[in-house]
XYZ file of C-alpha atoms in Angstrom:
343
model
C -10.074 15.752 -0.929
C -7.396 17.796 -2.792
C -5.006 20.209 -1.288
C -3.599 22.878 -3.509
C -4.643 20.745 -6.519
C -2.930 17.565 -5.270
C -4.421 14.580 -3.438
C -4.038 14.824 0.324
C -1.970 11.720 1.224
C -0.567 10.379 4.506
C 1.848 7.611 5.488
C 0.893 5.052 8.016
C 3.201 3.377 10.650
C 1.325 0.363 12.111
C 2.618 -1.167 15.359
C 2.352 -4.852 16.067
C 0.633 -6.370 19.019
C -1.022 -9.627 18.266
C -4.732 -9.685 18.705
C -4.660 -6.019 19.696
C -3.997 -5.248 15.954
C -7.807 -5.384 15.707
C -7.714 -1.891 17.298
C -5.676 -0.824 14.116
C -8.274 -2.510 11.962
C -10.837 -0.027 13.534
C -8.527 2.958 13.025
C -8.099 2.024 9.355
C -11.834 1.519 8.979
C -12.538 5.026 10.195
C -9.880 6.551 7.920
C -11.305 4.592 4.911
C -14.869 5.440 5.692
C -13.985 9.167 6.030
C -12.569 9.064 2.456
C -10.747 12.393 2.541
C -7.205 11.094 2.160
C -5.176 8.596 0.194
C -2.304 6.465 1.602
C 1.280 6.712 0.186
C 3.539 4.394 2.307
C 2.412 1.927 4.904
C 4.986 0.421 7.255
C 4.050 -2.447 9.577
C 5.406 -5.152 11.851
C 3.675 -8.358 13.027
C -0.043 -7.570 13.185
C 0.725 -4.234 11.723
C 2.306 -5.950 8.731
C -0.850 -8.085 8.311
C -3.172 -5.011 8.481
C -0.847 -3.247 6.003
C -0.905 -5.980 3.352
C -4.639 -6.674 3.685
C -5.281 -2.923 3.295
C -3.204 -2.786 0.145
C -4.992 -5.882 -1.249
C -8.360 -4.309 -0.493
C -7.526 -0.947 -2.008
C -6.129 -2.728 -5.164
C -9.134 -4.883 -5.718
C -12.070 -2.657 -4.538
C -10.957 0.821 -3.437
C -11.788 2.125 0.030
C -14.878 -0.155 0.408
C -12.784 -3.144 -0.728
C -10.306 -2.468 1.827
C -12.756 -2.186 4.661
C -14.302 -5.453 3.621
C -10.840 -7.160 3.174
C -9.907 -6.125 6.770
C -13.126 -7.428 8.162
C -12.788 -10.713 6.341
C -9.219 -11.189 7.505
C -10.038 -10.730 11.159
C -13.130 -12.921 10.786
C -10.975 -15.635 9.354
C -8.332 -15.279 12.048
C -11.087 -15.859 14.665
C -12.581 -18.667 12.880
C -9.209 -20.546 12.612
C -9.155 -21.289 16.300
C -11.760 -23.666 17.705
C -14.068 -22.247 20.367
C -12.800 -24.760 22.916
C -9.266 -23.133 22.548
C -10.485 -19.519 22.728
C -8.397 -17.932 25.394
C -10.225 -14.620 25.907
C -13.879 -13.589 26.062
C -15.176 -10.428 24.483
C -14.572 -8.340 27.643
C -10.923 -9.520 27.764
C -11.368 -12.193 30.524
C -10.132 -15.781 30.372
C -12.960 -18.327 30.066
C -13.502 -22.050 30.238
C -10.514 -24.301 30.297
C -8.267 -21.719 28.504
C -6.504 -20.387 31.680
C -4.859 -23.752 32.369
C -4.117 -24.180 28.631
C -2.398 -20.751 28.504
C -0.314 -21.563 31.504
C 0.745 -24.840 29.995
C 1.699 -23.145 26.781
C 3.728 -20.585 28.505
C 5.447 -23.174 30.647
C 6.127 -25.400 27.716
C 7.631 -22.598 25.664
C 10.428 -22.238 28.145
C 11.305 -26.003 27.954
C 10.437 -27.059 24.399
C 11.467 -25.473 21.048
C 8.888 -24.579 18.374
C 9.947 -27.667 16.433
C 9.130 -29.845 19.467
C 5.873 -28.142 20.283
C 4.764 -27.810 16.616
C 6.536 -30.657 14.681
C 4.414 -30.208 11.557
C 4.888 -26.432 11.465
C 1.317 -25.689 11.480
C 0.301 -21.981 11.031
C -3.288 -21.149 10.145
C -2.213 -17.660 9.148
C -0.415 -19.113 6.032
C -3.661 -20.465 4.578
C -5.621 -17.322 5.501
C -3.097 -15.081 3.869
C -2.812 -17.120 0.692
C -6.591 -17.316 0.353
C -7.241 -13.533 0.876
C -4.273 -11.909 -0.769
C -3.236 -12.171 -4.476
C 0.485 -11.712 -3.765
C 1.580 -12.048 -7.350
C -0.721 -9.136 -8.305
C 0.008 -7.208 -5.164
C 3.769 -7.323 -5.955
C 3.126 -5.586 -9.298
C 0.197 -3.352 -8.606
C 0.010 -2.390 -4.895
C -1.576 1.102 -4.726
C 0.665 1.882 -1.650
C 4.373 1.387 -0.855
C 4.714 -1.276 1.672
C 7.519 -1.715 4.256
C 7.295 -4.903 6.181
C 9.716 -5.321 9.191
C 11.378 -8.682 9.969
C 14.275 -9.428 12.252
C 17.209 -11.537 11.010
C 17.516 -14.322 13.594
C 21.234 -14.664 13.075
C 22.165 -10.969 13.545
C 19.300 -9.245 15.048
C 19.335 -6.631 12.201
C 16.181 -5.304 10.652
C 15.280 -6.600 7.236
C 12.693 -4.531 5.397
C 10.603 -6.163 2.585
C 9.139 -3.912 0.048
C 6.395 -4.367 -2.624
C 8.327 -6.469 -5.096
C 9.175 -8.914 -2.310
C 5.890 -9.335 -0.596
C 4.679 -12.832 0.035
C 2.776 -14.827 2.682
C 6.243 -16.029 4.027
C 7.287 -12.471 4.458
C 4.121 -11.591 6.503
C 4.614 -14.766 8.528
C 8.218 -13.858 9.203
C 7.168 -10.390 10.422
C 4.732 -12.107 12.998
C 7.072 -15.056 13.827
C 7.238 -15.322 17.641
C 10.413 -17.428 18.165
C 8.937 -19.216 21.264
C 5.896 -20.342 19.241
C 6.873 -20.802 15.647
C 9.884 -22.017 13.718
C 11.859 -19.244 12.072
C 10.640 -18.367 8.544
C 13.361 -18.968 6.085
C 13.497 -16.651 3.012
C 16.429 -17.012 0.472
C 18.426 -19.001 3.130
C 18.048 -16.424 5.823
C 15.974 -17.156 9.035
C 13.717 -14.475 10.263
C 11.713 -13.755 13.497
C 9.122 -11.173 14.440
C 9.797 -7.717 12.970
C 8.902 -6.050 16.246
C 12.232 -6.812 17.770
C 14.087 -4.665 15.186
C 11.387 -2.158 14.245
C 7.888 -1.836 15.603
C 7.303 -0.387 13.045
C 10.043 1.138 10.909
C 9.395 4.869 10.420
C 12.562 5.834 8.480
C 11.386 4.427 5.049
C 8.243 6.639 5.285
C 10.502 9.629 5.867
C 13.140 8.838 3.238
C 11.162 7.002 0.504
C 7.725 8.454 0.442
C 6.397 11.724 -1.133
C 3.816 12.456 1.568
C 5.146 14.498 4.428
C 2.567 13.427 7.044
C 3.232 10.239 9.060
C 0.512 8.844 11.223
C 1.714 6.535 14.049
C -0.806 3.989 15.103
C 0.450 2.581 18.481
C -0.771 -0.458 20.470
C 1.735 -0.552 23.175
C 1.518 2.269 26.016
C 4.219 4.901 25.800
C 3.983 5.099 29.641
C 2.622 2.760 32.300
C 0.857 4.391 35.350
C 1.456 1.290 37.468
C 4.517 -0.818 37.537
C 4.101 -4.601 37.498
C 4.730 -6.412 40.837
C 3.896 -10.040 39.935
C 6.192 -12.419 38.070
C 3.695 -12.693 35.205
C 3.373 -8.890 35.097
C 7.139 -8.247 35.032
C 7.551 -10.901 32.343
C 4.952 -9.202 30.215
C 6.465 -5.766 30.696
C 9.917 -6.968 29.808
C 8.536 -8.613 26.641
C 6.753 -5.322 25.826
C 9.995 -3.376 26.264
C 11.762 -5.733 23.861
C 9.075 -4.928 21.130
C 9.208 -1.139 21.590
C 12.823 -0.244 22.186
C 13.871 -0.031 18.602
C 10.803 2.110 17.734
C 11.329 4.489 20.706
C 15.007 4.865 19.731
C 14.044 5.777 16.205
C 11.461 8.263 17.282
C 13.989 9.742 19.718
C 16.353 10.346 16.721
C 13.596 12.213 14.901
C 12.820 14.328 17.915
C 16.515 15.158 18.354
C 16.716 16.136 14.606
C 13.679 18.327 14.962
C 15.354 20.042 18.013
C 18.681 20.692 16.399
C 17.943 21.410 12.788
C 17.906 25.204 12.399
C 15.408 27.056 10.088
C 18.282 28.937 8.474
C 22.126 28.689 8.792
C 24.091 31.995 8.607
C 21.300 33.557 6.721
C 21.163 30.828 4.080
C 18.365 28.395 3.376
C 18.880 25.024 4.994
C 19.656 21.932 2.765
C 17.455 19.267 1.492
C 17.571 16.876 4.463
C 17.183 19.513 7.034
C 14.200 20.957 5.022
C 12.579 17.488 4.962
C 13.024 17.198 8.654
C 11.333 20.455 9.252
C 8.561 19.818 6.831
C 7.642 16.307 7.939
C 4.571 16.209 10.132
C 4.017 13.513 12.752
C 0.682 12.422 14.095
C -0.292 9.699 16.515
C -3.287 7.517 17.479
C -2.430 5.740 20.654
C -4.559 2.870 21.976
C -1.957 1.485 24.314
C -3.250 2.675 27.634
C -6.762 1.407 26.948
C -5.487 -1.823 25.478
C -3.137 -2.374 28.494
C -6.177 -2.726 30.651
C -6.990 -6.035 28.947
C -3.719 -7.574 30.074
C -0.895 -8.907 28.004
C -2.494 -12.326 27.705
C -5.198 -10.911 25.453
C -2.612 -10.372 22.721
C -2.984 -14.133 22.055
C -6.725 -13.875 21.844
C -8.766 -15.296 18.900
C -12.281 -14.313 19.596
C -14.382 -12.399 17.108
C -16.492 -10.545 19.722
C -13.238 -9.436 21.345
C -11.829 -8.407 18.019
C -15.036 -6.416 17.262
C -14.775 -4.738 20.652
C -11.206 -3.612 19.863
C -12.225 -2.607 16.359
C -15.022 -0.459 17.645
C -12.442 1.242 20.036
C -10.155 1.826 17.137
C -12.949 3.388 15.008
C -13.727 5.776 17.935
C -10.061 6.781 18.240
C -9.731 7.200 14.512
C -12.934 9.314 14.201
C -11.846 11.526 17.074
C -8.432 12.067 15.604
C -10.044 13.050 12.253
C -12.353 15.490 13.980
C -9.568 17.170 15.916
C -6.663 17.098 13.566
C -7.686 16.472 9.896
C -7.341 20.296 9.144
C -3.683 20.041 10.356
C -2.568 17.488 7.769
C -0.074 19.057 5.363
C 0.362 21.962 7.665
C 1.757 20.915 11.175
C 2.531 18.071 13.445
C -0.077 17.122 15.961
C 2.252 15.330 18.333
C 5.160 16.968 20.107
C 8.036 14.681 19.440
C 10.261 16.135 22.038
C 7.858 16.030 24.793
C 6.719 12.529 23.787
C 10.048 10.778 22.900
C 12.922 12.697 24.616
């Protein structure tokens, strides 16, 4: 579809959340199937970074249909990489088989052993999956979208964004590197951990570096919890989640404050370029967090295709519902109240 003679494009900000990233797969599938928009910039952290890179690869090699198939192949490969005997989660989100004891053992060990001790050979099945499915050399040169992959510098805690010309399997692994499970990913002598600590995901590059004025946030973590945790496991999960959302919430609070304080005119004169950009940027949101929270934090470590497909179907439903309600608003207005949501 074209708007005033130009392609209608949007930017995507894809939040990380382990296996819950299959929900984002469903959202993307709905947007791609709809076919009425193109993508300008895509920012992602952790699972969001994986979805972003696979989306770009699929668009590059086969257009929208190629992107849909690439995403399906990726999530199938992730599920196939874990033996059934180690599968932690059933399709309905409940622990099965011997996995509950295994999960408890892994969690207990992570507090006593370093990743080098737990995984001395630095095995990571995602590395092979990514290198098989993504042509990184070609993607660095010909990606049809601008990519912004979040990582966290382990030495300083600072955000390090990797863009198109720097994308590699190591960059994506760095963005999804949980420090209690994997060794830090070293790139050019610098060690990196999961990008969700520093930005989950980064929104500012979509604002400053992309032409599209529409930014769609695809969120996996609830913005609010109706029930506070009371168990030790629940409190630990909530603290971990806060660690992965604080930077994002702070950034969105900044945008909300800018929208509140930037005037439409100043002393009868037109406002400047930055202020005009703030006013003319439209924010949208698809939030699966509350539904996903019902599965429990342990399901973020799932590797079960039936469970992935259940999340994908939920993401498709959310994406289709958002398109039905808000597609006509693209290029015209925000569909999420930043002040009410983030202030």
